[in-house]
C-alpha positions in Angstrom: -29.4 -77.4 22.7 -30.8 -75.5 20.2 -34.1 -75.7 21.5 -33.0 -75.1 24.6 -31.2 -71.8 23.7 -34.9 -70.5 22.0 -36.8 -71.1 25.1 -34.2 -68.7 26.9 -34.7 -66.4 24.3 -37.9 -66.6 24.4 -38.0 -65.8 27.6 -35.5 -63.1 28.1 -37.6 -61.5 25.2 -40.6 -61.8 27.1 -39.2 -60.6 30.5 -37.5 -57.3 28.7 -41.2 -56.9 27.3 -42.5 -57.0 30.3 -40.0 -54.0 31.4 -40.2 -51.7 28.4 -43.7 -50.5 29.1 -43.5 -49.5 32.5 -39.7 -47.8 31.9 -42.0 -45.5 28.8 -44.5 -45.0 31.5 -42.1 -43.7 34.4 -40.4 -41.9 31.4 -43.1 -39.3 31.6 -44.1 -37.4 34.8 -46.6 -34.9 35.5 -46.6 -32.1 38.7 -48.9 -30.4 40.4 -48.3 -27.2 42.7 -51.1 -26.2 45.1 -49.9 -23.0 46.0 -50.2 -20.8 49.0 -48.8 -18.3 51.4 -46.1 -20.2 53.1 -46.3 -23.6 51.5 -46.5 -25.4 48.7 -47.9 -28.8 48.5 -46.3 -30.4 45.2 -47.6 -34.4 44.1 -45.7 -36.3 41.2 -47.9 -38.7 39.3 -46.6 -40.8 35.5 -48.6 -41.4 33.0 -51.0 -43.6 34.2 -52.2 -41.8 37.0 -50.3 -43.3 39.9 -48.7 -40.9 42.4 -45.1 -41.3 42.5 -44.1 -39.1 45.4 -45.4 -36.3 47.4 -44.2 -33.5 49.4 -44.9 -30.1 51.4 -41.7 -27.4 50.3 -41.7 -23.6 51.1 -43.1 -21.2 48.5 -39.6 -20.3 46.8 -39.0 -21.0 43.1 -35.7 -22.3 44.3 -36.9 -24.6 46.1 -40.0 -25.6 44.2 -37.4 -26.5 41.4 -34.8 -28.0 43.5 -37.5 -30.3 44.3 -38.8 -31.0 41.2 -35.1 -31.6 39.9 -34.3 -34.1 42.3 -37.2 -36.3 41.4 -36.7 -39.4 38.9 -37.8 -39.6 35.5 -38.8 -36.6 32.5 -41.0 -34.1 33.7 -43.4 -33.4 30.7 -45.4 -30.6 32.6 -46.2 -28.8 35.8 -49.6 -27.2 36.6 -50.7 -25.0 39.3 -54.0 -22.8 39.8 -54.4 -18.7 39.1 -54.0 -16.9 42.3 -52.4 -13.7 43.6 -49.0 -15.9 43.5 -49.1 -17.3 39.9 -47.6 -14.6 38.4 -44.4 -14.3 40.2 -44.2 -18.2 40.5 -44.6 -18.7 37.0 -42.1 -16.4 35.6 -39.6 -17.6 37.7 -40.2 -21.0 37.4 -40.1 -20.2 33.4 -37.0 -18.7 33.8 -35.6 -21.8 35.5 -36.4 -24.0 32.4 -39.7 -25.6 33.9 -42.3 -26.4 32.0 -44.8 -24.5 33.4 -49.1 -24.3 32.7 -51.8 -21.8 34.6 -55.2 -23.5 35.4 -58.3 -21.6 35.4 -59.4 -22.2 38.7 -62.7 -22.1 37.9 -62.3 -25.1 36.2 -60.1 -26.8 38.6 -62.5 -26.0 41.1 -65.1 -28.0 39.4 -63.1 -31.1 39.4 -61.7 -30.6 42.7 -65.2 -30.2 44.8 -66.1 -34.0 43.9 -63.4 -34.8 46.4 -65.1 -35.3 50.0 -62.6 -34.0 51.6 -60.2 -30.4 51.4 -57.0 -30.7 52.0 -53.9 -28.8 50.5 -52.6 -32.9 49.5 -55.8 -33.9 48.2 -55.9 -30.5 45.7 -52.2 -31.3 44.6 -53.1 -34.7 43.8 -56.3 -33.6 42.0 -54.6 -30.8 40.0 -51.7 -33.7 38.9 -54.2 -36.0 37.6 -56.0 -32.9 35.5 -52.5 -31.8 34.3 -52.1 -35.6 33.1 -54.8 -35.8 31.2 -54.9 -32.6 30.0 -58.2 -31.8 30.6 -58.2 -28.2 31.6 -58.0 -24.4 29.9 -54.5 -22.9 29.9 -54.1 -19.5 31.1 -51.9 -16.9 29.6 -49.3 -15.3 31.9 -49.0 -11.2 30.6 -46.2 -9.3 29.9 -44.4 -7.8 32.9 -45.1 -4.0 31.2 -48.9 -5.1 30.9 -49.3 -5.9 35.0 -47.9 -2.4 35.0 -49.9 -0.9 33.1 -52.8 -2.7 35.1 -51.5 -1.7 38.7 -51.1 2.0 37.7 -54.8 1.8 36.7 -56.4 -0.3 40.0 -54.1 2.4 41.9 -55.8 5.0 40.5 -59.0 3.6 40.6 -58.7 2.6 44.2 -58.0 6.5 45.3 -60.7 7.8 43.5 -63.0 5.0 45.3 -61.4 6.4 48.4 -62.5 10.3 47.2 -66.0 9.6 46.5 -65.8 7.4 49.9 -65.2 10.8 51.6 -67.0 13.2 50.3 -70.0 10.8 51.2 -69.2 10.6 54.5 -68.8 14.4 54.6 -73.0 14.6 53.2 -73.3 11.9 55.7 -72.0 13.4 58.7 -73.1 17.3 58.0 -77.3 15.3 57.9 -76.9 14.2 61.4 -76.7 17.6 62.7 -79.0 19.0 60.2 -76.5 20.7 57.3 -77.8 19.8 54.0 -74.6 20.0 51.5 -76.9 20.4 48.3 -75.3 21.0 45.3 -73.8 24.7 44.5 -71.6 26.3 42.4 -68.0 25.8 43.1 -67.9 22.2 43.4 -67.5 20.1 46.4 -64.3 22.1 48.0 -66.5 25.5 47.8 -69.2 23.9 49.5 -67.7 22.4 52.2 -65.2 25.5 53.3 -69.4 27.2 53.2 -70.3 25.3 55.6 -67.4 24.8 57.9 -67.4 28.9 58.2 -70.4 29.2 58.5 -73.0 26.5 59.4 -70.5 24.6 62.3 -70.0 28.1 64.2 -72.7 26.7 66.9 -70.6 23.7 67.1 -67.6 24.3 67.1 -66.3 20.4 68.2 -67.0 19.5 64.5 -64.7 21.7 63.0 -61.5 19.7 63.7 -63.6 16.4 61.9 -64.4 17.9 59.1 -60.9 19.6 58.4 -59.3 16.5 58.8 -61.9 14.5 56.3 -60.9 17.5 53.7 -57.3 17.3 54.5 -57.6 13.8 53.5 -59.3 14.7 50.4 -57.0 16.8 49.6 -54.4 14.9 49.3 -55.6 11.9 47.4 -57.3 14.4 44.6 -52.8 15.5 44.4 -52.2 11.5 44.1 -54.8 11.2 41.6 -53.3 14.7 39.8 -49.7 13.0 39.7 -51.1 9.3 38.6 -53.0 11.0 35.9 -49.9 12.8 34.6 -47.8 9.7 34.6 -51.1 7.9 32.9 -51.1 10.3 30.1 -47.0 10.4 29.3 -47.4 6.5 28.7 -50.2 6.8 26.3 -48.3 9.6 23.9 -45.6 6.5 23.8 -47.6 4.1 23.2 -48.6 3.5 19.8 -51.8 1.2 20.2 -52.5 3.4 23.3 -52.8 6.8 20.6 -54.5 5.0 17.9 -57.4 3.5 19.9 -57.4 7.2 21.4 -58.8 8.2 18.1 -61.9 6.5 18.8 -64.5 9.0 19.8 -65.5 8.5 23.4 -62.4 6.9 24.3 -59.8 8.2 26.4 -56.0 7.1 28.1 -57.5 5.6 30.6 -60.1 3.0 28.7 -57.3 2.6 25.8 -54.0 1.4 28.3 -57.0 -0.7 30.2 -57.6 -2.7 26.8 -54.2 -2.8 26.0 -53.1 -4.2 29.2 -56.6 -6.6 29.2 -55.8 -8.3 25.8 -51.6 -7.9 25.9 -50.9 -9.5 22.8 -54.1 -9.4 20.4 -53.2 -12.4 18.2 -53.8 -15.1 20.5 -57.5 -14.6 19.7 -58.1 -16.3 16.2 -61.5 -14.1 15.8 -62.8 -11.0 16.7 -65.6 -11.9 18.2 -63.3 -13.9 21.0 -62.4 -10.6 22.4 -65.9 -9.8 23.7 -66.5 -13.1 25.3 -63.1 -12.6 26.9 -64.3 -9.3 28.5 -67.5 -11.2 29.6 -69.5 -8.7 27.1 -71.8 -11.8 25.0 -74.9 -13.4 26.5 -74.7 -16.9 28.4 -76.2 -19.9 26.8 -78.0 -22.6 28.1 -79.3 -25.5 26.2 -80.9 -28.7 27.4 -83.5 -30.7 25.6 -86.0 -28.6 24.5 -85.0 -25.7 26.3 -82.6 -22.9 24.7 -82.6 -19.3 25.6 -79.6 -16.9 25.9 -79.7 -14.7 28.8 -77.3 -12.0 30.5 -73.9 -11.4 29.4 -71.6 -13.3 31.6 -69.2 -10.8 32.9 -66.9 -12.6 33.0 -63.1 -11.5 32.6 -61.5 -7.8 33.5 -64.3 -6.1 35.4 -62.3 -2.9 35.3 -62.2 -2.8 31.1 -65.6 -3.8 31.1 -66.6 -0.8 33.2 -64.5 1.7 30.8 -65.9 0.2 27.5 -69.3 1.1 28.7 -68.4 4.4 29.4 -66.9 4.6 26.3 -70.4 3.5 24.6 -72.4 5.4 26.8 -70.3 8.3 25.4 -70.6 7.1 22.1 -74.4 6.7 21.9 -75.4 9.6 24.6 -72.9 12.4 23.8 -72.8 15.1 21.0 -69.1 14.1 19.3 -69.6 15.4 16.0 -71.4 12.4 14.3 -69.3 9.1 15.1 -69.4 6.5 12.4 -70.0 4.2 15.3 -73.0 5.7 16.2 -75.3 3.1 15.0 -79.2 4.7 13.9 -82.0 3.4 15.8 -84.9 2.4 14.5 -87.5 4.2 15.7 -91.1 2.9 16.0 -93.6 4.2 14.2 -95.7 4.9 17.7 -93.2 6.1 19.5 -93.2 9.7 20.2 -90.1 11.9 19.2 -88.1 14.1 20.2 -87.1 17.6 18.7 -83.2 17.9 17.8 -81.1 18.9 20.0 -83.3 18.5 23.1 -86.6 17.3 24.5 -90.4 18.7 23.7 -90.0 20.5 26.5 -86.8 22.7 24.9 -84.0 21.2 27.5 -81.5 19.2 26.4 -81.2 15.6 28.5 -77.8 14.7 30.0 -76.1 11.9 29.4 -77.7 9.7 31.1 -81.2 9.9 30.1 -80.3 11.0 26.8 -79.7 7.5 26.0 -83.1 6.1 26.8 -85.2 4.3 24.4 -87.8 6.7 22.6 -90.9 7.3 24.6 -93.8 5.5 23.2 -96.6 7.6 22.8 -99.8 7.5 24.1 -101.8 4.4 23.7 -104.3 4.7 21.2 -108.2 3.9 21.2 -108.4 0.3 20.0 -111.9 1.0 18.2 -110.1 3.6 16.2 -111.4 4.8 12.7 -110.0 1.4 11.2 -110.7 -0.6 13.4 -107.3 -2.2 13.2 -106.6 0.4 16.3 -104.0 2.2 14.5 -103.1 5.4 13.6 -104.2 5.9 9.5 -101.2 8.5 8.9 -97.6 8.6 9.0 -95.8 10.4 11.9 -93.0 12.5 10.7 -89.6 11.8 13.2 -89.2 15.4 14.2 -92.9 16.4 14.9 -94.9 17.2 17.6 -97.9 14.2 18.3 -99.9 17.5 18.8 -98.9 18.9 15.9 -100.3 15.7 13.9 -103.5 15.0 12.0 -106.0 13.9 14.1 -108.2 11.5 12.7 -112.2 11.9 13.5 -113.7 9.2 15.2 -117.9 9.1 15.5 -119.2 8.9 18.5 -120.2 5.1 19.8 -124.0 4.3 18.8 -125.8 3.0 21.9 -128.3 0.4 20.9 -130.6 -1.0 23.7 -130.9 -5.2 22.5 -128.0 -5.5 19.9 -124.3 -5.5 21.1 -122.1 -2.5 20.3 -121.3 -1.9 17.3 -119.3 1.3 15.9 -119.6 3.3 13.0 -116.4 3.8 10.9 -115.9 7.3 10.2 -115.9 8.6 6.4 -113.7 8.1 4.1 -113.1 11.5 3.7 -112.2 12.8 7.3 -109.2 10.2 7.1 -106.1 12.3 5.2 -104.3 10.9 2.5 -100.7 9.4 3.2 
């Protein structure tokens, strides 16, 4: 009997160890949203990778949740890619008590395209067995004030895209029936009433065109006025927004665009994290032998990228009364200098060629005095190359059976350093 009674046991031991690891296994469930306009493809996987259920519901955190809820076992996490949609889904979803992760879809798209077929199924089931294993780079959601931030500055960027956009359909336009618009003083509106008065008298059909196109400019040069307005009362609020303002070169425009890139600074545990987020450090490539850096990746906010140049073009090209981030360059000893405060020539550059590299100077006679083919004397940074020593070289022998050979000049017609 005794026996007996360990056998069953035994056996009902066995049989309940049979059950406890799949009951730990359906314990744990993973979700995956494929996301778009009208749909949402949702696929429910456990721990080891098998899909539980699947399903199609409308885009609706309501129902996505609903869903979700009604499903068996503990839902440990729920992934979806970064679109125009993840935003709003993920807030809300947040809000609903869901545990909620943004893919980088560049990385999901690398794991998805080894499928051989595309279908919104097939990406939900993919994106569940990434969110499993865990394999993939969380994105950070923003703050609600930082998309904001970020939509008052695509807004205004978008209408002055729009302005230039005009006025060079204007120059276009005024070329096909021979007008050149030239530059003049005034500015563009000057310019343009010019012409309309008096070049587009013979045609008089063109007139209505070209009021309407400065119409138009018109008013987007008010919407710009008012969103500039609104642009600078948030930056005397913000704190961050007035102390990276203090940075030469740096205005309200390029300080709320880094504030609303980077939100909340101290998820980055180093400094140098911030340029790599902004796409600002060199790619690397590595394999075998082979390992060379190459452009910077631009990757990230293309819009803060584009005002932190500006701000360094500024910086390095602009006269703002001696930065301490102005960096000295090194200037080479051939290279041929410039006078302060302008060029040789006595006019100052702009800003834009300002910031060229220093012109090398004129290449010099390999079979100089030395015959190291370089100059024996120090060039001063502010002088003229005219106004330099010039070293005496002897003219070339010309033997008639030997090869040529040249004369080194004197010692004395070389000047001390």
């Amino acid at each position: 009997m005794s026996h007996t009674l360990h056998i069953v046991v035994q056996q009902g031991c066995s049989s309940a160890c049979r059950r406890e690891p799949n009951m730990e296994v359906m314990m744990n469930v993973f979700a995956a949203l494929d996301v778009s306009q009208d749909l949402t493809a949702i696929c429910l996987v456990d721990g080891a990778g098998t899909v539980v259920t699947e399903a199609k519901v409308l885009t609706c955190p309501d129902a996505i949740s609903a869903w979700l809820a009604g499903q068996p076992g503990d839902l440990e996490r729920v992934g979806m890619e970064t679109g125009p949609l993840a935003v709003w889904l993920w807030n809300a979803l947040t809000e609903r008590g869901l545990p909620v992760v943004c893919l980088d879809a560049r990385h999901a798209n690398g794991v998805l395209k080894m499928m051989p077929n595309k279908t919104d199924r097939l990406d939900a089931r993919g994106l569940a067995q990434i969110v499993r294993t865990g394999w993939f780079r969380a994105v950070q959601i923003k703050s609600h004030d930082a998309y904001v931030t970020r939509a008052l500055l695509t807004t205004r960027d978008t209408l002055v895209r729009m302005r230039v956009r005009l006025e060079n359909e204007v120059r276009g336009l005024l070329k096909t029936f021979g007008v050149m618009f030239g530059k003049r003083v005034g500015g563009f509106k000057r310019r343009a009433e010019e012409i309309i008065a008096r070049d587009l008298t013979v045609s008089p059909e063109l007139v209505p065109i070209f009021e309407a196109l400065m119409r138009a400019r018109r008013d987007i040069l008010a919407r710009i006025a008012d969103l500039d307005r609104r642009i600078r009362v948030i930056a005397r609020r913000h704190q961050t927004v007035r102390l990276l303002m203090t940075t030469p070169g740096v205005g309200s425009i390029t300080a709320m665009a880094v504030v609303a890139a980077f939100d909340d600074a101290e998820r980055f545990r180093r400094s140098s994290s911030a340029g790599a987020y902004l796409g600002l450090t060199p790619r690397r490539y590595e394999s075998g032998e082979i390992s060379r850096n190459g452009r910077v990746s631009k990757r990230g906010d293309a819009f803060t990228r584009k005002c932190l140049f500006e701000a360094a073009n500024a910086i390095y090209c602009r006269k703002l009364g001696g930065s301490r981030l102005r960096v000295p360059t090194q200037i080479h000893p051939l290279s041929r200098p410039e006078r302060p405060g302008g060029t040789r020539h006595g006019k100052t550059r702009g800003a834009k060629g300002g910031c060229r590299r220093p012109v090398p100077g004129r290449r010099q006679n390999p079979r100089s005095a030395d015959g190291t083919g370089r100059l024996p004397v120090r060039l001063s940074l502010w002088q003229k190359p005219r106004q330099l020593a010039r070293v005496q070289v002897w003219p070339r022998q010309r033997p008639s059976t030997q090869p040529e050979t040249f004369s080194r000049a004197p010692e004395s017609s070389i000047l001390p350093l």
